[in-house]
Short mmCIF file of C-alpha atoms in Angstrom, two decimals:
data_model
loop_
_atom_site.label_atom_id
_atom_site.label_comp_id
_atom_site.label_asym_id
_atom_site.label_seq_id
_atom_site.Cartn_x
_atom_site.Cartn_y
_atom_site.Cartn_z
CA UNK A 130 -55.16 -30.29 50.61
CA UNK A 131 -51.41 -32.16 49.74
CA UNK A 132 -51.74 -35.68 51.40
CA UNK A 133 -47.72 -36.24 51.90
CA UNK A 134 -46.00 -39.57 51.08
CA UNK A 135 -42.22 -40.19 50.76
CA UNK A 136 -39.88 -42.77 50.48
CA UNK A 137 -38.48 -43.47 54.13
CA UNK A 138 -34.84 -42.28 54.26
CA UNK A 139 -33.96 -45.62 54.86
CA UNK A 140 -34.56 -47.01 51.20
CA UNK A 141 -32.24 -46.69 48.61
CA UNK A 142 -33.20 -46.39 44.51
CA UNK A 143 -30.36 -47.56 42.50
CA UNK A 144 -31.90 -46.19 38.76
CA UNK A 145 -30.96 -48.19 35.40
CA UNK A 146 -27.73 -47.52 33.95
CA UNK A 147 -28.11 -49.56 31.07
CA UNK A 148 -30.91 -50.82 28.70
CA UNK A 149 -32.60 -54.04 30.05
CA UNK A 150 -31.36 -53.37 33.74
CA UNK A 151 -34.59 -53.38 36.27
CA UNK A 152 -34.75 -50.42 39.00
CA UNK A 153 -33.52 -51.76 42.19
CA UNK A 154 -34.94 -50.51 45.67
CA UNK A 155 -33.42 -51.67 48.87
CA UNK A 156 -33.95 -51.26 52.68
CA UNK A 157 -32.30 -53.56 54.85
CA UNK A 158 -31.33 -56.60 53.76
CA UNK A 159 -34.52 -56.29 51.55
CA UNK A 160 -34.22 -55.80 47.98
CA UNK A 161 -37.27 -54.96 45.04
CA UNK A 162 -36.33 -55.58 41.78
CA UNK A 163 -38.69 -53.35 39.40
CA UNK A 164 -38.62 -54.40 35.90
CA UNK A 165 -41.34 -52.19 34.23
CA UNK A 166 -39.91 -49.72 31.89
CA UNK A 167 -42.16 -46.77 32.14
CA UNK A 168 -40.79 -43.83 32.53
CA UNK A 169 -43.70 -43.14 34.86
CA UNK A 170 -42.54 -45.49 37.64
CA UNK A 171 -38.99 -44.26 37.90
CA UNK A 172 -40.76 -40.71 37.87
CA UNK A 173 -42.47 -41.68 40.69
CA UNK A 174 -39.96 -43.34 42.67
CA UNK A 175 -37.93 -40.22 42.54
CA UNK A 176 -41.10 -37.82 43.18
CA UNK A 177 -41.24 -40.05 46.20
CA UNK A 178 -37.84 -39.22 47.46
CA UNK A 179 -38.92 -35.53 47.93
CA UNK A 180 -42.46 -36.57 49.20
CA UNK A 181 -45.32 -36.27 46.98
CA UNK A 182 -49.07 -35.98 47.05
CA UNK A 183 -50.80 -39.26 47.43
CA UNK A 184 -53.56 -38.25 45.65
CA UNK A 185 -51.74 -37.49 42.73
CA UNK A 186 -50.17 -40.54 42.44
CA UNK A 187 -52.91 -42.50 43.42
CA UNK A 188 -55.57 -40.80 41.09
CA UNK A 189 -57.85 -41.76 38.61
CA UNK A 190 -54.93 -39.95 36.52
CA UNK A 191 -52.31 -41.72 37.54
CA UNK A 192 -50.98 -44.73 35.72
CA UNK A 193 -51.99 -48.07 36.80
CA UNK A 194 -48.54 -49.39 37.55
CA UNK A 195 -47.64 -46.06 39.34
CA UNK A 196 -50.32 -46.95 41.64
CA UNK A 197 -49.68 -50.73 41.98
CA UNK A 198 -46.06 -49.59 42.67
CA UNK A 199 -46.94 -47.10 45.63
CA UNK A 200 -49.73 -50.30 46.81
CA UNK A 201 -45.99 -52.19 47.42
CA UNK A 202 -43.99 -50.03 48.56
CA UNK A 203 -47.02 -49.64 51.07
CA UNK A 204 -47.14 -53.38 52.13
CA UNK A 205 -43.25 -53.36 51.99
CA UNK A 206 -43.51 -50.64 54.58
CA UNK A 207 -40.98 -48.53 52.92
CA UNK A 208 -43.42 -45.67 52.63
CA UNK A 209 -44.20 -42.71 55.67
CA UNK A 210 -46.50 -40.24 55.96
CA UNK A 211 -44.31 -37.56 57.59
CA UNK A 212 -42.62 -34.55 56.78
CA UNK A 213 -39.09 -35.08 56.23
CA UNK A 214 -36.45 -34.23 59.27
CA UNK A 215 -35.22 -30.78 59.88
CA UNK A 216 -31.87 -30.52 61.20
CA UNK A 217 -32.28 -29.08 64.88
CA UNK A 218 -28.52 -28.70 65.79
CA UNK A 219 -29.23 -31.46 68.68
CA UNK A 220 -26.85 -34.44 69.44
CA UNK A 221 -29.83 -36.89 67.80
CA UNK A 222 -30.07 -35.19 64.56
CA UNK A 223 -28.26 -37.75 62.93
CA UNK A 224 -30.60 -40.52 64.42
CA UNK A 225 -34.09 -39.89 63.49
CA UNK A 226 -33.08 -41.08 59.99
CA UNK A 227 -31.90 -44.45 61.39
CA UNK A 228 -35.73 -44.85 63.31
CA UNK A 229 -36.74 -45.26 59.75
CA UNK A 230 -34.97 -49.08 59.40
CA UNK A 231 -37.74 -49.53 62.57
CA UNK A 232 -40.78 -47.64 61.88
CA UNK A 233 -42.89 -45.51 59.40
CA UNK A 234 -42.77 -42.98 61.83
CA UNK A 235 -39.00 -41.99 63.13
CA UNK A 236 -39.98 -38.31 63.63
CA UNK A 237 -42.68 -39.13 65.97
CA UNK A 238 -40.46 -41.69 67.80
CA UNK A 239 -37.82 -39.61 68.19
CA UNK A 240 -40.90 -37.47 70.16
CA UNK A 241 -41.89 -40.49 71.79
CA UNK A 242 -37.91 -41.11 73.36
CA UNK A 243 -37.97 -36.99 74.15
CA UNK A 244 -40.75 -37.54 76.31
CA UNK A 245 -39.64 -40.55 78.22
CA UNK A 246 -38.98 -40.36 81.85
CA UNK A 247 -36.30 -43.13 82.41
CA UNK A 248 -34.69 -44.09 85.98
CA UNK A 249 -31.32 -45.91 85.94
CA UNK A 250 -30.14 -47.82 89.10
CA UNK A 251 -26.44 -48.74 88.96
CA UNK A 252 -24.64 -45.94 87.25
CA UNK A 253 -21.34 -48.22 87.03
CA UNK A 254 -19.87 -50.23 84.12
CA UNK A 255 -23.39 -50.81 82.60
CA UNK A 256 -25.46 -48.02 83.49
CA UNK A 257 -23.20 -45.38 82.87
CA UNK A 258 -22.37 -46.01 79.85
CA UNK A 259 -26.56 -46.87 79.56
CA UNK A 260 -27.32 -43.28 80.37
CA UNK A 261 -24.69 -42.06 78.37
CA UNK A 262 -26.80 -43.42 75.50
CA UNK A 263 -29.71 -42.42 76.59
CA UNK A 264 -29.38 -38.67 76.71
CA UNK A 265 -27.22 -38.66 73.82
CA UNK A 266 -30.08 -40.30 71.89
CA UNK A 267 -32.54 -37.68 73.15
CA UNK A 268 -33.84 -38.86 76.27
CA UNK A 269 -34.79 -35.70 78.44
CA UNK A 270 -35.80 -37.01 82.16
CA UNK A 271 -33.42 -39.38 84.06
CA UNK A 272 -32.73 -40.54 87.11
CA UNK A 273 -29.55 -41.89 88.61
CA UNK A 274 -29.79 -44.19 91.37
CA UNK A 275 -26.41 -45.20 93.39
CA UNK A 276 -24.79 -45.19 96.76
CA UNK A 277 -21.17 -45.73 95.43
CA UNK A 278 -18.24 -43.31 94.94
CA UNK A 279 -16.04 -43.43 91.87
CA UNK A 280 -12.78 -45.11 92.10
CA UNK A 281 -9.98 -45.02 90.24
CA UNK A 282 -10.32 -48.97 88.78
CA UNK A 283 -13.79 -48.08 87.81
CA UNK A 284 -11.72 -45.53 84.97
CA UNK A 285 -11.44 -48.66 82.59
CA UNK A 286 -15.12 -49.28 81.11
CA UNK A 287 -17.35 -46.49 83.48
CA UNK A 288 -16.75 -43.35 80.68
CA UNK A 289 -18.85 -40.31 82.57
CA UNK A 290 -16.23 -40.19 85.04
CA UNK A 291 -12.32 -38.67 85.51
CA UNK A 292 -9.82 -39.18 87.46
CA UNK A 293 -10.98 -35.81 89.17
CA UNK A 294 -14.18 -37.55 90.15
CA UNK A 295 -12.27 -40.22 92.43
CA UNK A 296 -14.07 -40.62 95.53
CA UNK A 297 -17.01 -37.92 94.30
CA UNK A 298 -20.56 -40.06 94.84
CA UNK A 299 -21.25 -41.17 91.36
CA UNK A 300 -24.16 -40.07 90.67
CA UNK A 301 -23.21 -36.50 91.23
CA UNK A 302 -19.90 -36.87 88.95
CA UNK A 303 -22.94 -38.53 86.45
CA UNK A 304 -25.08 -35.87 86.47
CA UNK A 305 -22.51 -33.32 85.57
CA UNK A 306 -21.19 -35.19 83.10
CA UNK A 307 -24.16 -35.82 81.29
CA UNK A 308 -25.28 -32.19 81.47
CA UNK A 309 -22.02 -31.70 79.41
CA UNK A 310 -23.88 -34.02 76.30
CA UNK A 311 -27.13 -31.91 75.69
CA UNK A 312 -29.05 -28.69 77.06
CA UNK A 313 -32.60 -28.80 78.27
CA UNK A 314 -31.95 -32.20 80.90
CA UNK A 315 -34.04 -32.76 83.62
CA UNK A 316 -31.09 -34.94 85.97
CA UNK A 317 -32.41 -36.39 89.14
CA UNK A 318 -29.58 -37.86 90.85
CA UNK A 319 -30.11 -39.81 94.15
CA UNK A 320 -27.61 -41.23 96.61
CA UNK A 321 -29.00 -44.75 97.94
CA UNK A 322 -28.63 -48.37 98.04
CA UNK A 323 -31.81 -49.76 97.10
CA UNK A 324 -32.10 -52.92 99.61
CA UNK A 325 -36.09 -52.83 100.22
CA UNK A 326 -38.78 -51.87 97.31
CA UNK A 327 -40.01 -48.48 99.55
CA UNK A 328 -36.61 -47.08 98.77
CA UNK A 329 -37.65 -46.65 95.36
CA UNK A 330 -40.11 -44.50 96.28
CA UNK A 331 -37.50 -41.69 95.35
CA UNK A 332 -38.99 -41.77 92.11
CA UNK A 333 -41.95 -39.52 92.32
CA UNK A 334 -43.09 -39.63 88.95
CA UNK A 335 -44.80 -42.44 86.79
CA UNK A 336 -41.57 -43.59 84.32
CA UNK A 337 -41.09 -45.58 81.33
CA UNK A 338 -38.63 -47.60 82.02
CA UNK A 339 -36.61 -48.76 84.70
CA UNK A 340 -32.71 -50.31 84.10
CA UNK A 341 -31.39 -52.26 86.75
CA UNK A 342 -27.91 -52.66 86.11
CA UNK A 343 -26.45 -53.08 89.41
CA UNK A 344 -25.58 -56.34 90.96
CA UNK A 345 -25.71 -55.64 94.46
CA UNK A 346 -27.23 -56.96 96.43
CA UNK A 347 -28.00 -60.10 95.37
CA UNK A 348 -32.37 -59.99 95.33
CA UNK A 349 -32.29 -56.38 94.07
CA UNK A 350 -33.92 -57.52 90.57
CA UNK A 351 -36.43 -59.26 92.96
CA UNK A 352 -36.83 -55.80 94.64
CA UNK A 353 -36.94 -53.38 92.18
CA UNK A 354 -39.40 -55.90 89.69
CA UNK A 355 -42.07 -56.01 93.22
CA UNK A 356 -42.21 -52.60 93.23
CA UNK A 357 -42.36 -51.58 89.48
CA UNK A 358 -45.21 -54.24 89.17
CA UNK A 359 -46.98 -52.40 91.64
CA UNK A 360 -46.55 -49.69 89.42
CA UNK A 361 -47.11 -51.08 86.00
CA UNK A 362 -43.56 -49.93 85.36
CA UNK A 363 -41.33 -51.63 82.63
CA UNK A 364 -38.20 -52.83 83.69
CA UNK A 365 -34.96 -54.07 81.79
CA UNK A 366 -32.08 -55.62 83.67
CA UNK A 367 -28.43 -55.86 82.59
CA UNK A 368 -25.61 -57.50 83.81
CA UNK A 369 -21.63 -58.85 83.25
CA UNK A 370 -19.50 -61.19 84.36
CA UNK A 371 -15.98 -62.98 83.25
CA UNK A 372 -17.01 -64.90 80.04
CA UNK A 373 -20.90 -63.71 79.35
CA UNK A 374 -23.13 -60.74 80.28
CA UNK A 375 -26.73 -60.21 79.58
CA UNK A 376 -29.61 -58.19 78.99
CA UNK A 377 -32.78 -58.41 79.70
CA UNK A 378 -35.96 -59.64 79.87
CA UNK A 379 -37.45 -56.50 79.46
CA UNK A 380 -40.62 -56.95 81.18
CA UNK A 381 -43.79 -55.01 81.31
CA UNK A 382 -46.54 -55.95 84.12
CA UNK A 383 -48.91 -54.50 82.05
CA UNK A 384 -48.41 -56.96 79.16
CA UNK A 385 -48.73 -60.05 82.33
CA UNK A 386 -45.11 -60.25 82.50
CA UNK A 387 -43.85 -61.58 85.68
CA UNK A 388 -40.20 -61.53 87.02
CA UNK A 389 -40.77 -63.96 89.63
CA UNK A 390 -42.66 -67.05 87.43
CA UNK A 391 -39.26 -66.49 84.94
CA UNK A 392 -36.90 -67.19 87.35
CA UNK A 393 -38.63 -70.21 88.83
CA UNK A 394 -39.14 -72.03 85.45
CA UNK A 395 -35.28 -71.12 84.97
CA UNK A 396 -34.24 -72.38 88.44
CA UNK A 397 -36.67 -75.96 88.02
CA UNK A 398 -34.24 -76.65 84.87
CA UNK A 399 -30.88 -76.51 87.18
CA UNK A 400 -29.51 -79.16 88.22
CA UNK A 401 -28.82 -79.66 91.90
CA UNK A 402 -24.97 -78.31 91.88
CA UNK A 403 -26.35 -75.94 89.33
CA UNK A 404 -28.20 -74.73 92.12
CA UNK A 405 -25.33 -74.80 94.57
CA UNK A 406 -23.23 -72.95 92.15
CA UNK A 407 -25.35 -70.01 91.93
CA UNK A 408 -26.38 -69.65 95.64
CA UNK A 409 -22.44 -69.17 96.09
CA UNK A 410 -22.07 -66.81 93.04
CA UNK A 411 -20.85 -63.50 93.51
CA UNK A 412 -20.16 -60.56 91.59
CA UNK A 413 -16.52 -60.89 90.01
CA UNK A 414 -14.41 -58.25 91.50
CA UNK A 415 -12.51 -58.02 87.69
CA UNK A 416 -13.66 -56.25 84.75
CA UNK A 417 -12.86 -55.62 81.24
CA UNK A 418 -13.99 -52.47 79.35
CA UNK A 419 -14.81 -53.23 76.08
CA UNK A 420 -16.92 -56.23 77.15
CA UNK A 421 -18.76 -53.61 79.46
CA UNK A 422 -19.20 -51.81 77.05
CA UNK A 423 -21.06 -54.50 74.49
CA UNK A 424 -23.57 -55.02 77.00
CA UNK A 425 -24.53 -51.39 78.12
CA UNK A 426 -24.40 -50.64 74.26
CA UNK A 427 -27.24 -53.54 74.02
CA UNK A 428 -28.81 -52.91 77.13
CA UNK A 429 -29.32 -48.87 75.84
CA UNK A 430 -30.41 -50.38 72.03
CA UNK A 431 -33.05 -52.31 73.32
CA UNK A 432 -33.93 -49.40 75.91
CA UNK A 433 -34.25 -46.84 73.29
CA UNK A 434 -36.62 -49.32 70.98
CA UNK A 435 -38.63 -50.10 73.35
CA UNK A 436 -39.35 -45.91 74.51
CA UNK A 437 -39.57 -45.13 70.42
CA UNK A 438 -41.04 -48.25 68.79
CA UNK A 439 -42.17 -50.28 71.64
CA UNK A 440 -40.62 -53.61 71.05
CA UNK A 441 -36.86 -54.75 71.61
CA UNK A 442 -35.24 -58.13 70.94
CA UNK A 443 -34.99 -58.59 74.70
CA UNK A 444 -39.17 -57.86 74.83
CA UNK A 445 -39.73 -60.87 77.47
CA UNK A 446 -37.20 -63.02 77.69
CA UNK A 447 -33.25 -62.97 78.31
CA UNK A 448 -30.38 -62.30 75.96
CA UNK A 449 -27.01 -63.41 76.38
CA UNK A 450 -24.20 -62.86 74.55
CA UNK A 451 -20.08 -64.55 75.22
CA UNK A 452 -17.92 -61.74 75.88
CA UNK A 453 -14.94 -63.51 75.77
CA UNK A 454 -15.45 -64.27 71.96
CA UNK A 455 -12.17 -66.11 71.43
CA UNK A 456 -13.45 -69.31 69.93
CA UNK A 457 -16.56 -68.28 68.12
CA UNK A 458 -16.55 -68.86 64.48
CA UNK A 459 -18.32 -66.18 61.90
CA UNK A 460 -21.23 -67.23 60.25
CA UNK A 461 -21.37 -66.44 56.57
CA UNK A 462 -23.36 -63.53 55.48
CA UNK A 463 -27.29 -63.97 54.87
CA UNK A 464 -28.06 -63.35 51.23
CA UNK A 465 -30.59 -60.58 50.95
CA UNK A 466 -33.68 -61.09 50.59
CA UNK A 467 -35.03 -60.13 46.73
CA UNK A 468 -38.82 -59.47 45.74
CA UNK A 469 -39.33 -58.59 42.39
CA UNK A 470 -42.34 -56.09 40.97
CA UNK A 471 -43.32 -56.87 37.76
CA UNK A 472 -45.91 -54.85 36.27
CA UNK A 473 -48.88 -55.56 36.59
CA UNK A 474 -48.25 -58.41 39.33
CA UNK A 475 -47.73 -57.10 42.63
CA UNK A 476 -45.68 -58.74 45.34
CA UNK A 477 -46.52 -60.07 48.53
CA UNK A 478 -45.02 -58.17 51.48
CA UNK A 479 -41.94 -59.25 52.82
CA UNK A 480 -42.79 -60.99 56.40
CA UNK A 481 -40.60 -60.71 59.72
CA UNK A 482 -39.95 -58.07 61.63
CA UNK A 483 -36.08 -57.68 61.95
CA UNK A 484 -36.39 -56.90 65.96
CA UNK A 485 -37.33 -60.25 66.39
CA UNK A 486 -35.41 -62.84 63.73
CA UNK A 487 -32.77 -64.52 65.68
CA UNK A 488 -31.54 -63.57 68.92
CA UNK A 489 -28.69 -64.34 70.98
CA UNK A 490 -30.11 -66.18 73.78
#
């Protein structure tokens, strides 16, 4: 019985071109430097590339540093247990390689995002683009919640719709659109304003996530986060204004999150015209594509992690990022981080996981 292991299609062997130069292996921003000389390791490394049996390699046979190397690339995470991907002819072919910068397993979470059932309330200049993304990426079971029409000024940042869809109810204009993207879609579109949490109760069936990106009216995160705790239903929020937009917390009641204790440990840090400010706050009646478009593209990242991986940089708590971007200065590039292998030491793993270094908030 073949026990498969291969290289994840997100590492890169760059082989010696000249005597004295070590094997380098990269993923990320992470680098291995591999300066035994055996022919047996590079053998190995490039046996792993088509998948190879772990027994084999990991045999009383095999050489020692063949099997300190595959120990590594192990702790490194650069190593999978699944057959390689088959091109299906769908819109996501190209994507299940990328899972593999996020997980052993990209095949299976490319499954995983197949069988999510998703509901998106707002399908404007966030969640229109949002669901755009998400069937695109392979999602299969959506909902569309909205009681607007399309206008024509919604043409600059909401893509699913035409000028022929002007004054069509948007989530029907969606739904067709969408169904244009990929075959096999299971589009639920409902016409509703959702002012009190029973008029979710639409959605019949349990989901696995819920996207709020509307902004009217004012309580509907309050609303829609009362009635997907109830539920133990995730939820992610999104939202843009003038100079800023942001997305998240994505918050799951089954992990304890709570909507409600977030917002009151933001409001007790306002100050009292802080306070005034936002009670008169409302939506700005101006938009700008492209910066619509940066959020919805987060908002649907995070989204899409969180169904295949399950975890997100917005996993509880808020990101924000400045739209306007006029006066922000580039940071220099990080230098990669380097680990070399030197037979018959064997390196640490590299610690982190890149979902959660940084963050924009």
């Amino acid at each position: 019985m073949t026990d498969l292991v291969r290289l994840l299609d997100a590492v890169t062997v760059a082989a010696p071109t000249a005597p004295g130069e070590p094997t380098l292996v990269t993923c990320g921003p992470h680098m291995l430097r591999i300066r035994n000389k055996e022919q047996a390791v590079g053998d190995a490394l490039a046996r792993l590339r088509e998948g190879a049996d772990e027994h084999i390699l990991r045999g009383d046979d095999a050489k020692p540093e063949v099997r300190r190397l595959l120990t590594t690339l192990d702790e490194l995470g650069w190593l999978t247990r699944e057959s390689a991907h088959r091109s299906t002819g769908e819109t996501w072919d190209r994507q299940v390689g990328w899972w593999s910068t996020v997980t052993t397993e990209p095949v299976a979470a490319q499954r995983r995002l197949a069988a999510a059932r998703v509901a998106v309330i707002g399908v404007g200049g966030v969640g229109a683009l949002v669901a755009q993304h998400l069937v695109a990426g392979g999602v299969r079971c959506l909902w569309l919640v909205d009681h607007d029409t399309v206008a024509l000024h919604n043409l600059n940042r909401q893509y699913l719709f035409r000028r022929s869809d002007v004054d069509r109810p948007k989530v029907e204009a969606a739904a067709a659109s969408l169904a244009g993207i990929a075959d096999d879609l299971d589009l639920r579109p409902v016409r509703c304003r959702v002012d009190r949490p029973t008029d979710l109760d639409v959605l019949t069936e349990p989901l696995e996530l819920l996207i709020v990106a509307a902004d009217t009216p004012p309580d509907l995160v309050d609303t829609v986060w009362t009635w997907a705790r109830k539920r133990s239903t995730p939820m992610l929020g999104a939202g843009v204004g003038l100079e800023s937009g942001y997305w998240g917390p994505l918050l799951d009641p089954r992990r304890g999150h709570c909507w409600f204790c977030i917002e009151d440990e933001r409001s007790s840090q306002l100050t009292a015209d802080e306070r005034r400010l936002e009670a008169e706050a409302a939506p700005t009646p101006y938009s700008f594509g492209p910066t619509n478009a940066l959020i919805a593209d987060l908002t649907a990242r995070d989204a899409m992690l969180w169904l295949a991986v399950g975890r997100c940089a917005s996993l509880g708590r808020r990101q924000v990022l400045n739209v306007v971007g006029i006066d922000l200065v580039a940071s220099p590039e990080p230098e990669p981080q380097r680990t070399t292998y030197d037979s018959p030491a064997v390196s640490a793993p590299l610690e982190g996981c890149r979902l959660h270094t940084g963050g924009l908030s």
